[in-house]
Tab-separated table of C-alpha atoms and ligand atoms in Angstrom:
chain	number	residue	atom	x	y	z
V	1	MET	CA	27.277	49.126	116.288
V	2	LEU	CA	29.611	51.613	114.707
V	3	HIS	CA	31.107	51.261	111.227
V	4	GLN	CA	34.485	49.472	111.638
V	5	ASP	CA	36.369	52.141	109.601
V	6	ASN	CA	35.604	54.912	112.143
V	7	LEU	CA	38.312	54.051	114.665
V	8	THR	CA	37.767	56.400	117.522
V	9	THR	CA	39.619	56.037	120.748
V	10	LEU	CA	38.674	57.557	124.224
V	11	GLN	CA	41.373	60.031	123.749
V	12	SER	CA	40.078	61.291	120.358
V	13	HIS	CA	36.474	61.202	121.527
V	14	ILE	CA	37.283	63.478	124.546
V	15	LEU	CA	39.077	65.992	122.242
V	16	GLN	CA	36.127	65.886	119.865
V	17	GLU	CA	33.793	66.562	122.666
V	18	ALA	CA	35.940	69.376	123.903
V	19	GLN	CA	35.595	71.152	120.710
V	20	ARG	CA	31.751	71.636	121.603
V	21	PHE	CA	33.155	74.092	124.179
V	22	PRO	CA	35.440	76.563	122.443
V	23	GLN	CA	36.032	78.488	125.667
V	24	ALA	CA	37.142	75.175	127.348
V	25	THR	CA	40.710	75.194	128.771
V	26	GLY	CA	41.249	71.592	128.353
V	27	GLN	CA	41.427	70.874	132.086
V	28	PHE	CA	38.380	68.619	131.991
V	29	SER	CA	39.856	66.574	129.097
V	30	TRP	CA	42.987	66.163	130.993
V	31	ILE	CA	41.097	64.668	133.974
V	32	LEU	CA	39.315	62.087	131.804
V	33	SER	CA	42.680	61.326	130.236
V	34	ALA	CA	44.056	60.787	133.756
V	35	MET	CA	41.241	58.238	134.400
V	36	SER	CA	41.972	56.483	131.171
V	37	LEU	CA	45.709	56.131	131.962
V	38	ALA	CA	45.012	55.017	135.697
V	39	THR	CA	42.540	52.480	134.707
V	40	LYS	CA	44.729	51.009	132.034
V	41	VAL	CA	47.446	50.512	134.764
V	42	ILE	CA	44.882	49.024	137.124
V	43	ALA	CA	43.628	46.643	134.429
V	44	SER	CA	47.173	45.353	133.813
V	45	LYS	CA	47.820	44.876	137.528
V	46	ILE	CA	44.433	42.876	138.031
V	47	ARG	CA	45.248	40.603	135.125
V	48	ARG	CA	48.529	39.542	136.887
V	49	ALA	CA	47.267	39.810	140.447
V	50	ARG	CA	47.663	36.204	141.351
V	51	ILE	CA	50.968	35.819	139.516
V	52	ASP	CA	52.462	38.932	141.139
V	53	ASP	CA	51.010	37.750	144.504
V	54	VAL	CA	48.986	40.977	145.071
V	55	LEU	CA	45.713	39.184	145.858
V	56	GLY	CA	44.316	38.895	149.263
V	57	ALA	CA	43.484	41.293	152.087
V	58	LEU	CA	45.760	43.590	154.158
V	59	ASP	CA	45.470	43.699	157.943
V	60	SER	CA	44.088	47.314	157.459
V	61	SER	CA	40.462	48.328	157.108
V	62	ASN	CA	39.123	51.316	155.140
V	63	VAL	CA	36.795	54.093	156.509
V	64	GLN	CA	33.840	51.771	155.720
V	65	GLY	CA	35.261	49.299	158.206
V	66	GLU	CA	35.910	46.798	155.209
V	67	ARG	CA	39.003	44.879	155.051
V	68	GLN	CA	41.185	46.320	152.381
V	69	GLN	CA	42.365	44.126	149.576
V	70	LYS	CA	46.061	44.733	148.460
V	71	LEU	CA	44.644	45.816	145.027
V	72	ASP	CA	42.230	48.364	146.627
V	73	VAL	CA	45.344	50.306	147.878
V	74	ILE	CA	47.248	49.850	144.665
V	75	ALA	CA	44.198	51.084	142.599
V	76	ASN	CA	43.650	53.957	144.999
V	77	GLU	CA	47.362	55.029	144.623
V	78	THR	CA	47.332	54.659	140.914
V	79	LEU	CA	44.299	56.906	140.601
V	80	LEU	CA	45.895	59.575	142.983
V	81	ARG	CA	49.256	59.577	141.113
V	82	CYS	CA	47.461	60.092	137.844
V	83	LEU	CA	45.039	62.749	138.981
V	84	GLY	CA	47.636	64.455	141.106
V	85	THR	CA	49.439	65.740	138.009
V	86	ARG	CA	46.276	67.256	136.591
V	87	SER	CA	46.090	71.109	137.330
V	88	GLY	CA	42.371	71.095	136.926
V	89	VAL	CA	41.650	68.925	139.980
V	90	ALA	CA	41.317	70.742	143.274
V	91	VAL	CA	39.831	67.985	145.435
V	92	VAL	CA	39.846	64.206	145.308
V	93	ALA	CA	37.788	61.923	147.417
V	94	SER	CA	38.061	58.160	147.536
V	95	GLU	CA	36.191	55.405	149.173
V	96	GLU	CA	39.544	54.306	150.532
V	97	ASN	CA	40.415	57.612	152.313
V	98	GLU	CA	38.322	59.018	155.239
V	99	GLU	CA	39.300	62.513	154.468
V	100	PRO	CA	39.245	64.205	150.958
V	101	MET	CA	42.619	65.272	149.601
V	102	ILE	CA	43.153	68.847	148.706
V	103	LEU	CA	45.489	68.901	145.749
V	104	ARG	CA	45.423	72.626	145.130
V	105	GLN	CA	43.475	75.556	146.227
V	106	ASP	CA	40.858	77.184	143.970
V	107	THR	CA	42.673	80.155	142.390
V	108	GLY	CA	39.519	81.893	141.586
V	109	GLY	CA	40.373	81.713	137.910
V	110	ALA	CA	38.027	81.931	135.033
V	111	GLU	CA	37.255	78.200	135.024
V	112	ARG	CA	36.284	76.662	138.345
V	113	PRO	CA	38.494	73.647	139.087
V	114	TYR	CA	37.010	70.163	139.477
V	115	CYS	CA	36.505	67.604	142.236
V	116	VAL	CA	36.954	63.918	141.448
V	117	LEU	CA	35.393	61.334	143.558
V	118	PHE	CA	35.892	57.495	143.099
V	119	ASP	CA	35.607	53.996	144.340
V	120	PRO	CA	38.984	52.756	143.041
V	121	LEU	CA	38.116	48.916	143.046
V	122	ASP	CA	34.421	48.280	143.509
V	123	GLY	CA	33.636	44.659	144.360
V	124	SER	CA	37.205	43.829	145.188
V	125	SER	CA	36.186	40.808	147.146
V	126	ASN	CA	35.690	39.192	143.862
V	127	LEU	CA	39.336	39.443	143.007
V	128	ASP	CA	40.439	36.223	144.754
V	129	CYS	CA	38.193	34.163	142.530
V	130	ALA	CA	38.845	36.129	139.384
V	131	GLY	CA	35.430	37.671	139.337
V	132	ALA	CA	34.532	41.063	137.715
V	133	VAL	CA	35.530	44.214	139.578
V	134	GLY	CA	35.292	47.850	138.622
V	135	THR	CA	36.249	51.571	139.075
V	136	ILE	CA	33.500	53.999	139.483
V	137	PHE	CA	34.086	57.880	139.292
V	138	SER	CA	32.087	61.082	139.560
V	139	ILE	CA	33.298	64.584	138.510
V	140	LEU	CA	31.861	67.786	140.060
V	141	ARG	CA	32.802	71.361	139.717
V	142	TYR	CA	34.403	72.976	142.766
V	143	ASP	CA	31.697	74.855	144.560
V	144	ARG	CA	33.025	78.282	145.592
V	145	ARG	CA	30.163	78.833	147.793
V	146	ALA	CA	31.261	76.103	150.155
V	147	LYS	CA	32.975	77.139	153.301
V	148	THR	CA	35.617	74.377	153.156
V	149	PRO	CA	37.043	72.275	150.284
V	150	GLU	CA	35.285	69.175	151.813
V	151	GLY	CA	32.034	71.138	151.711
V	152	SER	CA	32.575	71.640	148.039
V	153	LEU	CA	32.039	67.873	147.523
V	154	LEU	CA	28.668	67.722	149.114
V	155	GLN	CA	26.745	68.562	145.920
V	156	ARG	CA	23.523	66.673	144.696
V	157	GLY	CA	24.280	64.065	142.013
V	158	ALA	CA	22.288	66.242	139.550
V	159	GLU	CA	25.378	68.685	139.722
V	160	GLN	CA	27.752	66.081	138.218
V	161	VAL	CA	29.530	67.153	135.063
V	162	ALA	CA	30.724	63.573	134.257
V	163	ALA	CA	30.478	60.001	135.651
V	164	GLY	CA	31.813	56.727	134.494
V	165	TYR	CA	32.833	53.267	135.288
V	166	ILE	CA	35.528	50.937	134.072
V	167	LEU	CA	34.558	47.140	134.244
V	168	TYR	CA	37.487	44.778	134.549
V	169	GLY	CA	35.674	41.804	133.280
V	170	SER	CA	36.077	39.446	130.281
V	171	SER	CA	37.073	42.612	128.590
V	172	VAL	CA	37.901	46.041	130.059
V	173	VAL	CA	35.037	48.479	129.280
V	174	PHE	CA	34.940	52.105	129.971
V	175	VAL	CA	31.530	53.724	130.114
V	176	LEU	CA	31.243	57.459	130.256
V	177	THR	CA	28.881	60.190	130.229
V	178	THR	CA	29.553	64.078	130.255
V	179	GLY	CA	25.838	64.769	130.161
V	180	ASN	CA	25.536	64.219	126.464
V	181	GLY	CA	24.628	60.543	126.279
V	182	VAL	CA	26.425	57.388	127.289
V	183	HIS	CA	29.321	56.177	125.323
V	184	MET	CA	31.102	52.758	125.617
V	185	PHE	CA	34.868	51.916	124.910
V	186	VAL	CA	36.765	48.652	125.092
V	187	LEU	CA	40.487	48.511	125.870
V	188	ASP	CA	42.275	47.000	122.839
V	189	PRO	CA	45.329	45.414	124.507
V	190	ASN	CA	47.091	45.269	121.218
V	191	ILE	CA	47.271	48.974	120.961
V	192	GLY	CA	46.732	49.919	124.633
V	193	ALA	CA	43.760	52.247	123.791
V	194	PHE	CA	40.151	52.388	124.765
V	195	VAL	CA	38.399	51.967	121.405
V	196	LEU	CA	34.711	53.437	120.912
V	197	VAL	CA	32.390	50.523	120.483
V	198	ALA	CA	29.070	52.103	120.963
V	199	LYS	CA	27.704	55.748	121.105
V	200	ASP	CA	24.537	57.019	122.965
V	201	VAL	CA	23.793	53.675	124.634
V	202	LYS	CA	20.207	53.235	125.762
V	203	VAL	CA	19.022	50.880	128.499
V	204	PRO	CA	16.279	48.586	127.338
V	205	THR	CA	12.944	49.971	128.596
V	206	ALA	CA	11.904	46.668	130.124
V	207	SER	CA	13.482	43.214	130.850
V	208	LYS	CA	12.489	40.504	133.243
V	209	ILE	CA	15.665	40.410	135.102
V	210	TYR	CA	16.312	41.669	138.623
V	211	SER	CA	19.625	41.936	140.480
V	212	THR	CA	19.762	41.769	144.279
V	213	ASN	CA	21.351	39.806	147.070
V	214	GLU	CA	18.382	37.659	148.145
V	215	GLY	CA	20.298	36.406	151.080
V	216	ASN	CA	19.286	39.724	152.764
V	217	CYS	CA	15.645	39.557	151.614
V	218	LEU	CA	14.029	38.762	155.025
V	219	GLY	CA	15.511	42.054	156.245
V	220	PHE	CA	14.102	43.956	153.289
V	221	PRO	CA	11.289	46.474	154.009
V	222	ASP	CA	7.808	44.887	153.143
V	223	GLY	CA	7.509	46.668	149.807
V	224	TYR	CA	10.750	45.120	148.522
V	225	GLN	CA	9.516	41.690	149.642
V	226	ARG	CA	6.187	42.266	147.818
V	227	TYR	CA	8.136	43.209	144.739
V	228	LEU	CA	10.247	39.985	144.955
V	229	ARG	CA	7.088	37.904	145.190
V	230	PHE	CA	5.775	39.729	142.025
V	231	ALA	CA	8.985	39.087	140.090
V	232	HIS	CA	8.961	35.345	141.085
V	233	GLU	CA	5.287	35.164	140.027
V	234	GLN	CA	6.032	36.807	136.731
V	235	GLY	CA	8.970	34.344	136.064
V	236	TYR	CA	11.808	36.962	136.257
V	237	SER	CA	15.482	35.747	136.121
V	238	THR	CA	17.888	36.856	138.726
V	239	ARG	CA	21.521	37.798	138.001
V	240	TYR	CA	23.780	39.100	140.832
V	241	SER	CA	27.628	39.185	140.811
V	242	GLY	CA	28.411	41.017	144.033
V	243	ALA	CA	30.094	43.843	142.093
V	244	MET	CA	27.895	46.768	141.425
V	245	VAL	CA	29.874	47.709	138.212
V	246	ALA	CA	29.299	44.284	136.650
V	247	ASP	CA	25.515	44.248	137.742
V	248	VAL	CA	24.810	47.626	136.491
V	249	HIS	CA	26.732	47.091	133.143
V	250	ARG	CA	24.659	43.947	132.488
V	251	ILE	CA	21.459	46.146	133.047
V	252	LEU	CA	22.783	48.886	130.892
V	253	LEU	CA	23.055	46.501	127.924
V	254	ASN	CA	20.384	43.921	128.631
V	255	GLY	CA	17.911	45.801	130.766
V	256	GLY	CA	16.426	44.848	134.202
V	257	VAL	CA	16.508	46.374	137.711
V	258	PHE	CA	19.318	46.475	140.308
V	259	LEU	CA	18.276	46.761	143.930
V	260	TYR	CA	20.116	47.229	146.964
V	261	PRO	CA	17.331	47.852	149.523
V	262	PRO	CA	17.704	48.793	153.269
V	263	THR	CA	18.745	45.714	155.267
V	264	LYS	CA	19.074	44.690	158.985
V	265	LYS	CA	22.871	45.251	158.683
V	266	SER	CA	22.661	48.475	156.492
V	267	PRO	CA	19.384	50.152	157.418
V	268	ASP	CA	20.324	53.095	155.256
V	269	GLY	CA	21.462	50.823	152.275
V	270	LYS	CA	24.914	49.698	151.846
V	271	LEU	CA	26.116	51.582	148.726
V	272	ARG	CA	27.815	54.942	148.952
V	273	LEU	CA	25.973	57.897	147.559
V	274	MET	CA	28.794	60.105	146.391
V	275	TYR	CA	31.035	57.645	144.402
V	276	GLU	CA	28.769	54.666	143.714
V	277	ALA	CA	25.023	55.610	143.596
V	278	ASN	CA	25.384	59.116	142.075
V	279	PRO	CA	27.626	58.264	139.086
V	280	MET	CA	25.593	55.158	138.299
V	281	ALA	CA	22.457	57.152	138.595
V	282	PHE	CA	23.767	59.766	136.227
V	283	LEU	CA	24.732	57.202	133.691
V	284	ILE	CA	21.557	55.204	133.882
V	285	GLU	CA	19.375	58.432	133.496
V	286	GLN	CA	21.479	59.440	130.586
V	287	ALA	CA	20.811	56.097	129.083
V	288	GLY	CA	17.076	56.551	129.413
V	289	GLY	CA	16.703	54.659	132.734
V	290	LYS	CA	15.532	55.641	136.317
V	291	ALA	CA	17.485	55.630	139.534
V	292	TYR	CA	15.842	55.913	142.988
V	293	ALA	CA	16.658	55.521	146.711
V	294	GLY	CA	13.297	54.321	147.942
V	295	THR	CA	10.800	56.738	146.471
V	296	GLU	CA	13.443	59.620	146.110
V	297	ARG	CA	15.241	60.187	142.875
V	298	ILE	CA	18.940	59.607	143.659
V	299	LEU	CA	20.295	62.623	141.814
V	300	ASP	CA	18.077	64.866	144.028
V	301	ILE	CA	19.435	63.593	147.337
V	302	GLN	CA	21.340	66.527	149.139
V	303	PRO	CA	24.409	64.774	150.732
V	304	LYS	CA	25.217	65.359	154.297
V	305	THR	CA	28.477	63.502	154.607
V	306	LEU	CA	31.060	62.261	152.126
V	307	HIS	CA	30.732	58.540	152.869
V	308	GLN	CA	26.978	58.392	153.516
V	309	ARG	CA	25.216	55.343	152.252
V	310	THR	CA	21.910	54.953	150.427
V	311	SER	CA	19.560	52.328	149.119
V	312	VAL	CA	19.422	51.900	145.260
V	313	ILE	CA	16.759	50.985	142.728
V	314	LEU	CA	18.105	51.518	139.192
V	315	GLY	CA	17.665	50.256	135.655
V	316	SER	CA	15.027	50.022	132.944
V	317	PRO	CA	12.219	52.620	133.443
V	318	ALA	CA	9.522	50.020	133.377
V	319	GLU	CA	11.374	47.701	135.842
V	320	VAL	CA	12.057	50.532	138.266
V	321	ASP	CA	8.383	51.433	137.971
V	322	HIS	CA	7.398	47.965	139.111
V	323	VAL	CA	9.443	48.226	142.107
V	324	LEU	CA	8.202	51.752	143.113
V	325	ALA	CA	4.625	50.467	142.628
V	326	HIS	CA	5.231	47.870	145.397
V	327	LEU	CA	6.932	50.312	147.831
R	1	P6P	P1	26.699	42.371	149.154
R	1	P6P	C1	30.785	45.639	146.850
R	1	P6P	O1	31.225	45.470	148.051
R	1	P6P	C2	29.564	46.577	146.894
R	1	P6P	O2	29.990	47.825	147.341
R	1	P6P	C3	29.010	46.625	145.461
R	1	P6P	O3	29.957	46.559	144.420
R	1	P6P	C4	28.061	45.470	145.359
R	1	P6P	O4	26.821	45.798	144.610
R	1	P6P	C5	27.639	45.288	146.816
R	1	P6P	O5	28.630	45.955	147.631
R	1	P6P	C6	27.457	43.853	147.230
R	1	P6P	O6	27.049	43.753	148.569
R	1	P6P	O7	26.029	42.776	150.549
R	1	P6P	O8	25.562	41.811	148.190
R	1	P6P	O9	27.994	41.557	149.201
């Protein structure tokens, strides 16, 4: 862990990182600052959700056909309100909105603007029972070769310039990579700032823990079922919260493998490529782990549609290899 005397906040970390790019205009830093502000607001609303009676579902459903929780909409609107003021953001895409939002046209200036994609409140069905939930985000550069702003979003995960998640758990944890390692911050409610607690986090190379919804296992393809038999025979432990952010964060720190295989209900996998699998894959690879969709590296997948789904195998390199060996 860091020396206690080096008090660095997310804001000062972002500014220090920006100094590595003298030609930078600061737009990128402003976007990360917007994510910091929005997620502090979301964290405060989650903490008081039952008191302020903003728990529970709305009558509406999102583009995924999933019932929207009241806080899904509140989190989504908070992120849009914070990002909307940042001049460097051209396009925003959210799990909660069928169409991307074009905030401003690409002016063709020196620095290409950015696209921000996010799942505003991942695992929100955990809210009613005070379970862990999270925000996941991915940042791409606007692709000027694309024929439409929407087309600018359909870039492989390997093109991401930044990715992160905010876990609203027993503490509020902001985990970020800008392609230069994975860094972890915890919200200090006494000062309202995300404080740096660990730099260059590395996922343990091996750990006998797997994380999957075994309720679906009879619908898993044979290779995954063979892997589960292997894990049971080897005495693995299982940990699964139903919120990807919480399950991936545990793996980032303690090691193991997270699996969402194809199922009868979701033959292509349930998790969304652009704003769940890709950002998590970028983070896990930056931390020394591996991230696959079946036998394909997630960051190599060429997306076809904004809300497309994928299967996911990610975590400690040795544990991912055990799964791949059974596929
Ligand atoms: P299941 C939450 O709805 C989510 O998108 C991820 O956060 C989580 O990993 C997964 O779905 C849980 O799905 O089918 O196990 O409830």
